[in-house]
mmCIF file of C-alpha atoms in Angstrom:
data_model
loop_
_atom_site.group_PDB
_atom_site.id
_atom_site.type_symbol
_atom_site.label_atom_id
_atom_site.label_comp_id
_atom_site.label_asym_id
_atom_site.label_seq_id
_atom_site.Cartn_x
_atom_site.Cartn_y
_atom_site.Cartn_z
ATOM 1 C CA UNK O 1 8.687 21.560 5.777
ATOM 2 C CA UNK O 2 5.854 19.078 5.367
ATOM 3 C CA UNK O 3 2.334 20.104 6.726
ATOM 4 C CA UNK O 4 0.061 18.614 9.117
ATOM 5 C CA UNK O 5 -2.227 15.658 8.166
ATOM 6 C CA UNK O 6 -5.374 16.901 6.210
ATOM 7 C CA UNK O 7 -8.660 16.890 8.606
ATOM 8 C CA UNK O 8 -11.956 17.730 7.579
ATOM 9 C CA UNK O 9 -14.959 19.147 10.079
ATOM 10 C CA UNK O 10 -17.441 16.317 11.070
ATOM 11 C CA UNK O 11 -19.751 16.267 8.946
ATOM 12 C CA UNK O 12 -18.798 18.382 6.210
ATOM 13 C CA UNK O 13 -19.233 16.491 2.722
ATOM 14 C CA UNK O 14 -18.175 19.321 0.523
ATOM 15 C CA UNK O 15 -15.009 20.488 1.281
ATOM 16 C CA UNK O 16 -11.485 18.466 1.852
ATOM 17 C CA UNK O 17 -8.104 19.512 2.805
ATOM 18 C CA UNK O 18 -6.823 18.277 -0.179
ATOM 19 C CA UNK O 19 -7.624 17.340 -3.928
ATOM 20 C CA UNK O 20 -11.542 16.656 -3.714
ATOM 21 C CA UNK O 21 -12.524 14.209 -5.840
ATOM 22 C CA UNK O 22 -16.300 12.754 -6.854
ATOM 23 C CA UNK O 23 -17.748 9.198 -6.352
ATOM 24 C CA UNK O 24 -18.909 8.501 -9.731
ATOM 25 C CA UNK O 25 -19.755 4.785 -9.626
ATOM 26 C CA UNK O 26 -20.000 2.253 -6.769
ATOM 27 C CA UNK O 27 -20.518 -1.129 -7.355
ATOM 28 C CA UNK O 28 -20.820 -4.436 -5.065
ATOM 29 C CA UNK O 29 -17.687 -6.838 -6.660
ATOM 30 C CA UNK O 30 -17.630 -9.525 -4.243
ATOM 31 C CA UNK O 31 -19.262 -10.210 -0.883
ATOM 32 C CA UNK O 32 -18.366 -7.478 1.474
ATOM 33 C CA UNK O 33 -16.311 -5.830 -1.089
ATOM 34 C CA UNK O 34 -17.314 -2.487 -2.941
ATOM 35 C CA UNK O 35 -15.575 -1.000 -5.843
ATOM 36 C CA UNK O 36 -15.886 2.925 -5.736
ATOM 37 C CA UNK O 37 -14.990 5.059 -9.270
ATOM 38 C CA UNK O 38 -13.479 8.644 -8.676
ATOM 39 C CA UNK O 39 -13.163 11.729 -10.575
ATOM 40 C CA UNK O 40 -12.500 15.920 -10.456
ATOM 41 C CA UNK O 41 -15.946 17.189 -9.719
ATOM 42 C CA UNK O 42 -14.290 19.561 -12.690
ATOM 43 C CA UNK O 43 -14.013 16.086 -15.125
ATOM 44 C CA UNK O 44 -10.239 17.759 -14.829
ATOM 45 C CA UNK O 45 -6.919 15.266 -15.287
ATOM 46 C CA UNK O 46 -5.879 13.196 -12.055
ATOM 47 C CA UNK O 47 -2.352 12.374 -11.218
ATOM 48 C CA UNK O 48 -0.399 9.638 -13.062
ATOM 49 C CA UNK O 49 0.069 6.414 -11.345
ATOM 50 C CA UNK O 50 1.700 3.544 -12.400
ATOM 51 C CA UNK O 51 0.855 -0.060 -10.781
ATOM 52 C CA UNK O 52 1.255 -0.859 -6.985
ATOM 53 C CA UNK O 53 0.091 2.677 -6.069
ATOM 54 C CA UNK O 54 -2.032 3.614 -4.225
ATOM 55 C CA UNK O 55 -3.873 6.576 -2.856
ATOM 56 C CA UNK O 56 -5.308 8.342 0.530
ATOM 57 C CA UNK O 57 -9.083 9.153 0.988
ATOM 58 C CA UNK O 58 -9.640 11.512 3.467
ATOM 59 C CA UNK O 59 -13.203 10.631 4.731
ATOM 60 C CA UNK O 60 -15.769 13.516 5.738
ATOM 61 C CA UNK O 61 -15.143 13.100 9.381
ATOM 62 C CA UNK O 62 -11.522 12.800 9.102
ATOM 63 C CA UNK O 63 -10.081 9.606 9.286
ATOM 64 C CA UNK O 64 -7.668 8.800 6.392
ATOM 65 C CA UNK O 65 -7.409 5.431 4.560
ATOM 66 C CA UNK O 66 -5.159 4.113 2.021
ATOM 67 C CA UNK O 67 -6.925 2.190 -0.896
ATOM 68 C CA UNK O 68 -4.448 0.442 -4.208
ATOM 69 C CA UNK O 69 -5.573 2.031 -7.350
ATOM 70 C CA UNK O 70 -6.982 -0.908 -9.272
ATOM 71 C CA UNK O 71 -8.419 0.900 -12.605
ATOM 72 C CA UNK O 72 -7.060 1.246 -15.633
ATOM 73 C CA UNK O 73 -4.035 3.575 -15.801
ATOM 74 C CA UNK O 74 -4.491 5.136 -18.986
ATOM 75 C CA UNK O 75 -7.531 6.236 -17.784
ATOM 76 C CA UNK O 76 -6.571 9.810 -17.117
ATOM 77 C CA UNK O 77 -9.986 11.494 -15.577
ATOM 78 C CA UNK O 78 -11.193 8.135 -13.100
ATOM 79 C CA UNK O 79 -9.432 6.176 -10.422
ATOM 80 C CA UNK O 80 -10.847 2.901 -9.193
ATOM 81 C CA UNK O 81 -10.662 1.487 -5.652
ATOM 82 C CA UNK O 82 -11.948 -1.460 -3.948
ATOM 83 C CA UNK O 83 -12.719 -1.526 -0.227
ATOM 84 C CA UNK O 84 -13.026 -4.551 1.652
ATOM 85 C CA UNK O 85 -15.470 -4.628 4.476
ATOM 86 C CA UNK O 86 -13.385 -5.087 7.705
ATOM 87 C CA UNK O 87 -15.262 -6.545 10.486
ATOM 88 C CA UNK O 88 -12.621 -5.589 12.962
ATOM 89 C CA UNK O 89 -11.301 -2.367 11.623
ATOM 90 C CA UNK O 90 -11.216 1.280 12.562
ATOM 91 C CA UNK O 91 -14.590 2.140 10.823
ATOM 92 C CA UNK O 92 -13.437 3.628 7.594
ATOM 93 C CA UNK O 93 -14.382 0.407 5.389
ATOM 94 C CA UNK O 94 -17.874 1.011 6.735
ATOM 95 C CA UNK O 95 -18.199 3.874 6.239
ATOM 96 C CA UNK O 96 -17.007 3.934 2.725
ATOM 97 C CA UNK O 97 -19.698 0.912 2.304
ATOM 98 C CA UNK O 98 -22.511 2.027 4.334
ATOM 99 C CA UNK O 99 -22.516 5.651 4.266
ATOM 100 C CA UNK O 100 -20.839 6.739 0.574
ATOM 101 C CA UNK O 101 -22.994 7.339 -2.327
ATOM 102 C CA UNK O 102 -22.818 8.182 -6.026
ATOM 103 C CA UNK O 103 -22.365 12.119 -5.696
ATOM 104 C CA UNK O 104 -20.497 12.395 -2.376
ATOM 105 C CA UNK O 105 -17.073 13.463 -2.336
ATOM 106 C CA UNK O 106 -14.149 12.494 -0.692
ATOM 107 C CA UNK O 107 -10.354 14.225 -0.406
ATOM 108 C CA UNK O 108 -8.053 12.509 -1.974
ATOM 109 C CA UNK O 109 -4.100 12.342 -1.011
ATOM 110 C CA UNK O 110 -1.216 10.442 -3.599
ATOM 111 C CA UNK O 111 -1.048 8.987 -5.538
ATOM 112 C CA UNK O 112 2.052 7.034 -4.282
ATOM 113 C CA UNK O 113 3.544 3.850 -4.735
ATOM 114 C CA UNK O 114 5.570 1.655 -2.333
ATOM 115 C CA UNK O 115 5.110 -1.728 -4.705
ATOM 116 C CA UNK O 116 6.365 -0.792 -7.728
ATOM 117 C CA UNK O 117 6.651 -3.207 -10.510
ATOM 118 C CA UNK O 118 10.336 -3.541 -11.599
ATOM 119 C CA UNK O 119 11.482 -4.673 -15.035
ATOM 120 C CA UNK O 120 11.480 -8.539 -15.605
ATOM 121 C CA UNK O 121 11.268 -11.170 -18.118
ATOM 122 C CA UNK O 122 8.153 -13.351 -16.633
ATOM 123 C CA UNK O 123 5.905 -12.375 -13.502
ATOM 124 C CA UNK O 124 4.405 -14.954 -11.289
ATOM 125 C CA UNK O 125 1.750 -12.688 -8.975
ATOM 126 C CA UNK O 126 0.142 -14.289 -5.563
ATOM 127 C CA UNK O 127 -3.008 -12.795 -3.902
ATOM 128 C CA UNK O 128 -5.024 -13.333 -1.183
ATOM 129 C CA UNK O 129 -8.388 -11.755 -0.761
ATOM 130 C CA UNK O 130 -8.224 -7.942 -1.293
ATOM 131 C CA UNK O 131 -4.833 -8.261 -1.971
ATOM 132 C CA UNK O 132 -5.900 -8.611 -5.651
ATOM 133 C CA UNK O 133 -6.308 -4.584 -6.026
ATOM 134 C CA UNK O 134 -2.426 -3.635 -7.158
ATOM 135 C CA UNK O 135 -1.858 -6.953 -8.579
ATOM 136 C CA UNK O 136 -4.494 -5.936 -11.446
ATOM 137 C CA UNK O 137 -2.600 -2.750 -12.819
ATOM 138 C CA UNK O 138 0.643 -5.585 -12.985
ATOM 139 C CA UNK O 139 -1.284 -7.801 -14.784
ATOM 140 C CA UNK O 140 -2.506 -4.980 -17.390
ATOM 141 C CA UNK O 141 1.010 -4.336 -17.578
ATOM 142 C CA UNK O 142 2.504 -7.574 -18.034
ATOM 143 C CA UNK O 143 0.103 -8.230 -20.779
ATOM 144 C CA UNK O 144 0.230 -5.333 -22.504
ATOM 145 C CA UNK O 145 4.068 -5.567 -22.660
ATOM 146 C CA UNK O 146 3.288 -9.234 -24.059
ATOM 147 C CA UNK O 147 4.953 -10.799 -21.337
ATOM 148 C CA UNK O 148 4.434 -13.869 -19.828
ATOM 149 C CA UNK O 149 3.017 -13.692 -16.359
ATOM 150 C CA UNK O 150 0.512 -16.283 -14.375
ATOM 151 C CA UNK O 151 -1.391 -15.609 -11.162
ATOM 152 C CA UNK O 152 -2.383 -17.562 -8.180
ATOM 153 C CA UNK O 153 -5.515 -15.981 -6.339
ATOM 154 C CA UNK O 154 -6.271 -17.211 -2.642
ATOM 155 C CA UNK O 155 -9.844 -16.624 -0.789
ATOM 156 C CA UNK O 156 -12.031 -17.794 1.569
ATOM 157 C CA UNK O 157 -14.899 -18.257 -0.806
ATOM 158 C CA UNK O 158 -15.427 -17.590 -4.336
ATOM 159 C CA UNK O 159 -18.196 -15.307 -3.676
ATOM 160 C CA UNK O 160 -15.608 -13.169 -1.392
ATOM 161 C CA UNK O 161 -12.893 -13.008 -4.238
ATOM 162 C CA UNK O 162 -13.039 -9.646 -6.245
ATOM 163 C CA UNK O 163 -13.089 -9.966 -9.724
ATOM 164 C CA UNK O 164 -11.874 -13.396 -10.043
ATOM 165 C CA UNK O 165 -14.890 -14.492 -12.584
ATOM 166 C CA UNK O 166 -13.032 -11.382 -14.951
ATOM 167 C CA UNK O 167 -9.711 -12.479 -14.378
ATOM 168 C CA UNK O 168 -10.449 -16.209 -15.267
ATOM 169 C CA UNK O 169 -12.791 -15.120 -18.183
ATOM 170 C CA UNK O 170 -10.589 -13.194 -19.778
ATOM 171 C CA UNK O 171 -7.135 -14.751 -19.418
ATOM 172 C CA UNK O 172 -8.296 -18.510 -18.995
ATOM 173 C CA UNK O 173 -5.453 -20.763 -17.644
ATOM 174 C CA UNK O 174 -2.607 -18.264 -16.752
ATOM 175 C CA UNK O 175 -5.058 -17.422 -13.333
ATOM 176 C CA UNK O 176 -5.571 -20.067 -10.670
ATOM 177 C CA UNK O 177 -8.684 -19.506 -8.332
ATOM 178 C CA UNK O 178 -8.227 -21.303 -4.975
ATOM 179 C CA UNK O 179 -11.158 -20.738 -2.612
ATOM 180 C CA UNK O 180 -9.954 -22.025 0.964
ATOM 181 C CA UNK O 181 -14.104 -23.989 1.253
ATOM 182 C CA UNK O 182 -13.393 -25.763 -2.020
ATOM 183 C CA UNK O 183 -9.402 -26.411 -2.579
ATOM 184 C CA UNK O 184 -7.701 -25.615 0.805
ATOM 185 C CA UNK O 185 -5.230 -23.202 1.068
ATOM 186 C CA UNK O 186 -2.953 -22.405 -2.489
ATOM 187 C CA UNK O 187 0.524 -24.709 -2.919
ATOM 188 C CA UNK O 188 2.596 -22.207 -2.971
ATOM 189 C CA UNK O 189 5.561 -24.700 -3.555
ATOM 190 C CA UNK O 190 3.800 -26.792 -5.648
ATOM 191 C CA UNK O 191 2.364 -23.476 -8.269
ATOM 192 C CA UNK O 192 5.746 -21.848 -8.148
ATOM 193 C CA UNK O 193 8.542 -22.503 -10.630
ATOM 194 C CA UNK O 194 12.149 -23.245 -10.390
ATOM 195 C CA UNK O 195 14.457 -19.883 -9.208
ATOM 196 C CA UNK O 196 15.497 -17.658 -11.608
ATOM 197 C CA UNK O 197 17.097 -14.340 -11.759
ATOM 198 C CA UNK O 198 14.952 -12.881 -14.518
ATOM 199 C CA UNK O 199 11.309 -13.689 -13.002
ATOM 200 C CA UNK O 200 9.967 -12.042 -10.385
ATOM 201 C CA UNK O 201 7.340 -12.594 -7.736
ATOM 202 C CA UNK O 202 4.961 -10.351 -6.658
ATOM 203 C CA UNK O 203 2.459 -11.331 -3.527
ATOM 204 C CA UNK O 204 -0.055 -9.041 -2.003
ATOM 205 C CA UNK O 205 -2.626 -10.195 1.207
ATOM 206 C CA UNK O 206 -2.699 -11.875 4.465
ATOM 207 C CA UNK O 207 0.403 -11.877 6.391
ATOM 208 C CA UNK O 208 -0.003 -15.744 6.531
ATOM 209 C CA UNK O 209 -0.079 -16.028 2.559
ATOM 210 C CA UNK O 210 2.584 -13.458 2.785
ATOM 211 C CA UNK O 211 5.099 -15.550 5.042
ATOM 212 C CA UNK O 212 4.413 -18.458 3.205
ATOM 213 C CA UNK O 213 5.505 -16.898 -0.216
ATOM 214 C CA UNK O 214 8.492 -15.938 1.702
ATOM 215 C CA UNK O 215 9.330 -19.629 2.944
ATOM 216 C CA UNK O 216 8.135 -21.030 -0.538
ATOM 217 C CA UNK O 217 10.906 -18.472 -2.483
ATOM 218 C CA UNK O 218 13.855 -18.904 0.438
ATOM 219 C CA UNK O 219 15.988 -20.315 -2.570
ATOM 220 C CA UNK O 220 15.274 -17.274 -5.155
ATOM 221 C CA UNK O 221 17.704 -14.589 -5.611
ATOM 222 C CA UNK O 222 17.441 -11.516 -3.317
ATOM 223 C CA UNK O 223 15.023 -8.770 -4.678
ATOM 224 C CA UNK O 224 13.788 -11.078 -7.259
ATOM 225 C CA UNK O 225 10.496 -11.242 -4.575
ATOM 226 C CA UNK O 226 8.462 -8.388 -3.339
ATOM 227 C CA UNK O 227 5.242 -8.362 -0.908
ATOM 228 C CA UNK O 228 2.976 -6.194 0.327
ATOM 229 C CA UNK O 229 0.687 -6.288 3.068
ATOM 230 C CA UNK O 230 -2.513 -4.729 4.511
ATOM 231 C CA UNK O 231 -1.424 -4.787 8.095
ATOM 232 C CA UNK O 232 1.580 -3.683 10.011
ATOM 233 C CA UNK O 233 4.166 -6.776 10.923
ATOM 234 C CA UNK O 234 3.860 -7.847 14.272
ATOM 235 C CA UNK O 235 6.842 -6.023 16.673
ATOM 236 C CA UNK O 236 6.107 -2.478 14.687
ATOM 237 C CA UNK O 237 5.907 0.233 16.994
ATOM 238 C CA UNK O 238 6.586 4.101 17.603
ATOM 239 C CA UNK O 239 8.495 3.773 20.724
ATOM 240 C CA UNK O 240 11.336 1.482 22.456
ATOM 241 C CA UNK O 241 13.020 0.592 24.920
ATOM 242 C CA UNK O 242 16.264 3.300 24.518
ATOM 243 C CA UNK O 243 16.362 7.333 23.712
ATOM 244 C CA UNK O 244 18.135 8.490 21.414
ATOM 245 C CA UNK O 245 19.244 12.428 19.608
ATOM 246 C CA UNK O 246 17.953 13.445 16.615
ATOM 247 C CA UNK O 247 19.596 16.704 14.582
ATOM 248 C CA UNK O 248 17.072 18.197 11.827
ATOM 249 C CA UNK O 249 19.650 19.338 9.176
ATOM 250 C CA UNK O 250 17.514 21.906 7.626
ATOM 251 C CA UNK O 251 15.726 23.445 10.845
ATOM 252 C CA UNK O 252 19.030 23.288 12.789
ATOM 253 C CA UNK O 253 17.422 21.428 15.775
ATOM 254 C CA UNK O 254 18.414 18.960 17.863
ATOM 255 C CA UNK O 255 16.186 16.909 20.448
ATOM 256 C CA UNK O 256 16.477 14.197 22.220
ATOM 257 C CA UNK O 257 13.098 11.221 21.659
ATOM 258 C CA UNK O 258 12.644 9.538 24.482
ATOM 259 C CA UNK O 259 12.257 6.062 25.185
ATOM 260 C CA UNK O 260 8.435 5.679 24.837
ATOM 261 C CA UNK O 261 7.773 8.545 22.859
ATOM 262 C CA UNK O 262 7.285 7.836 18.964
ATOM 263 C CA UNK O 263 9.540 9.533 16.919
ATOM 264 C CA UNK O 264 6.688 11.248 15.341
ATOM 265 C CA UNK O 265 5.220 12.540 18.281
ATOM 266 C CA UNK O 266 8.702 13.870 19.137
ATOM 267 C CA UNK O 267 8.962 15.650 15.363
ATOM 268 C CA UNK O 268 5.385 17.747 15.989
ATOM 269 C CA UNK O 269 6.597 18.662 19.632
ATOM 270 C CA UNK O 270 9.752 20.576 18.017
ATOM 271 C CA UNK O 271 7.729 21.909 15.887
ATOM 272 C CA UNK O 272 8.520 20.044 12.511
ATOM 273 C CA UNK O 273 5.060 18.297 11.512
ATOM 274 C CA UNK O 274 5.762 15.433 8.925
ATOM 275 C CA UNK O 275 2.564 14.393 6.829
ATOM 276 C CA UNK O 276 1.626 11.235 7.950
ATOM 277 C CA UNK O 277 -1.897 8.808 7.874
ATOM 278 C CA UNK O 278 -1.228 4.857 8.518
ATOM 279 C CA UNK O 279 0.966 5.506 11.440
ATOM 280 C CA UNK O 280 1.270 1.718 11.341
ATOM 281 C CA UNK O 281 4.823 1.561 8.697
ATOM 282 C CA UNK O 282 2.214 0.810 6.017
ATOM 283 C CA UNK O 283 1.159 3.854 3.575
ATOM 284 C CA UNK O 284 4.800 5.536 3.482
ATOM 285 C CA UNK O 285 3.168 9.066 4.010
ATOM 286 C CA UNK O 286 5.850 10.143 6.421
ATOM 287 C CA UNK O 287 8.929 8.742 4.782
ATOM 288 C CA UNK O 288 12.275 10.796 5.830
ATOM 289 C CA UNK O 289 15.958 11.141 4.295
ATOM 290 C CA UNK O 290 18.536 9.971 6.485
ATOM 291 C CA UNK O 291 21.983 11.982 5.916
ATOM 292 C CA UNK O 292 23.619 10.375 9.319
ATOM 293 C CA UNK O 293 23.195 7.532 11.564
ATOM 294 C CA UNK O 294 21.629 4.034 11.258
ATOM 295 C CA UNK O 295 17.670 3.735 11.394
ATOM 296 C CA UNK O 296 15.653 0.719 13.391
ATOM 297 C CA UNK O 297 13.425 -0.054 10.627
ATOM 298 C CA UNK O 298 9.873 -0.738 12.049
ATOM 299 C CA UNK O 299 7.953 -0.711 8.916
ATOM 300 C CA UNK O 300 6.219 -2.944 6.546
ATOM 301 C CA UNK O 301 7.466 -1.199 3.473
ATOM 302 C CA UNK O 302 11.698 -1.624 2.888
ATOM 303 C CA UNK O 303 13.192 -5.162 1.666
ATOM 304 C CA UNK O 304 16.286 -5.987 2.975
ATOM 305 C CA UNK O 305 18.575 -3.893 0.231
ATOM 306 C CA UNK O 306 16.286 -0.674 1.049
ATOM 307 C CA UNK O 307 17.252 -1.525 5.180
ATOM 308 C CA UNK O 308 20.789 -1.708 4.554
ATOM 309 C CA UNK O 309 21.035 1.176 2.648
ATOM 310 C CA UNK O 310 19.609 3.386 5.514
ATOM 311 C CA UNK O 311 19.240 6.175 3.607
ATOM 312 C CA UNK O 312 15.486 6.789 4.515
ATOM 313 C CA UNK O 313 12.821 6.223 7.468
ATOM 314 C CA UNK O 314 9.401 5.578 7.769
ATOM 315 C CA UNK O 315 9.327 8.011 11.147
ATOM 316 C CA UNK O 316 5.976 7.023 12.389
ATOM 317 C CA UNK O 317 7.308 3.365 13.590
ATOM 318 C CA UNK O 318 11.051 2.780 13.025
ATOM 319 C CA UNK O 319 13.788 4.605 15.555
ATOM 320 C CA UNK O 320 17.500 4.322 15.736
ATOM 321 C CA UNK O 321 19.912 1.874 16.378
ATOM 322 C CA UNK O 322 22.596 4.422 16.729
ATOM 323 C CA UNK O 323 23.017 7.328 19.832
ATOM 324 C CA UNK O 324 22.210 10.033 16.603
ATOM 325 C CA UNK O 325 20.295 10.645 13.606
ATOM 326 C CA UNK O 326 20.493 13.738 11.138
ATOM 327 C CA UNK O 327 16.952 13.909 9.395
ATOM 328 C CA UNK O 328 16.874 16.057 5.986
ATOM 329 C CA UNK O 329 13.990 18.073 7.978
#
């Protein structure tokens, strides 16, 4: 059985819930974007990651935030992050840039990766803004499997784009910089090559850059293009308009989750508390098994093949579009 989100007291720097880990460097990379550089306060060995993963902070006061991992992998003691100041947000982005200092510590949950890079002959990666962070670890990758790969990187300004000076330093014409104030927005259709089954497109950022990848690769074979986004897809949400019953295979309990009640909400109440942080379909904390019964998919995480398949949830947003599920819970 899966335990309760990690909390920590207000106000208490020093101790976490889970793995605490040490800002060792902080650095400004772009306007309104800091990079931060974790370790063990021990200088012990982190978790392996490969690229598209990314991990939780659990900040002092409690709220949890999920950052990509954007260091170098073989680095075994250090994780990088970069945090992107979010006018609008929940707070967390300011406080990681207005409050978090060289020294403080911060728990750390993951590592865990919902955009993993899959085998393929030539990459062609597409970022917008922040979106940048797991598209670095590819690109590491790519290279130092000496395959070709090229990147198109979308921002507002240049001076807003995180570490796109780097990028075009050290790998010259294979990255494209568009800022929107001095080229407009990217051609997608334009920058992206014929179809073919053994290239692959990755594209992480706005959900506007994000649909238009999607309409600019309609004509590429299915899974050959994967996204991921910072915000939940418009229409996610933990409740709907029909109940349904839910049977938890291992705790032999049945329940029925109302028609406005999240299915999450419904878990704690019997007593089963899934680990969970986003609650938006985003981080895929709380993902499920499914052993029976077809799933509403709500999140932002599953292509179409991992849908059809229904053979796991995301139980903070999705539901069911059958009478009965059976969770392995």
């Amino acid at each position: 059985m899966a335990t309760p989100p990690p909390t920590l007291p207000p106000g208490d720097r020093g101790s976490t819930a889970t793995t605490s880990l040490l800002v060792t460097g902080r650095a400004e990379v772009a306007d309104g974007v800091v990079a931060l550089t974790l370790a063990r306060p021990d200088g012990g060995r982190l978790p392996d990651w490969t690229p598209g993963a990314h991990i939780d902070l659990v900040l002092p006061h409690g709220p949890v935030r999920q950052y990509s991992l954007c260091g170098d992998r073989w680095d075994a003691h250090s994780y990088r992050v970069a945090v992107l100041r979010e006018a609008g947000g929940r707070g967390g982005s300011a406080f990681l840039h207005d409050r978090v200092r060289e020294g403080d510590r911060l728990g750390l949950g993951g590592p865990r990766n919902n955009f993993a890079l899959a085998p393929a002959r030539e990459y062609h990666f597409v970022a917008g803004g922040i979106g940048i962070t797991p598209l670095l670890p590819m690109i590491a990758q790519a290279d130092m499997l000496g395959l070709p790969w090229r990147l198109l990187y979308g921002g507002r300004t240049r001076a807003s784009m995180a570490f796109a000076g780097e990028l075009a330093r050290d790998h010259g014409s294979r990255v494209r910089v568009v800022p929107e104030d001095e080229h407009g927005r990217p051609d997608l259709a334009g920058w992206l090559p014929e179809p073919s089954s053994g290239a692959k497109v990755y594209a992480c950022g706005p959900v506007g850059l994000l649909a238009a990848t999607r309409a600019a690769c309609e004509d590429w074979p299915p899974g050959q293009v994967r996204t991921e986004r910072f915000a939940a897809a418009d229409g996610t949400a933990g409740a709907g308009v029909a109940g349904f019953e839910v049977e938890l295979r291992r705790s032999r309990t049945t329940f029925t989750v109302g028609p406005d009640q999240p299915l999450l909400r419904a878990l704690a109440e019997a007593g089963v508390h899934v680990l969970s942080s986003c609650r938006q379909g985003l981080c895929g904390t709380c993902e499920t098994t499914v052993l029976d019964g077809v799933p509403d998919h709500r999140d932002s995480i599953l292509d179409e093949a991992d849908r059809a398949a229904g053979d796991r949830m995301f139980v903070c947003v999705s539901r069911a579009r059958s009478e009965r599920l059976v969770l392995d819970l």
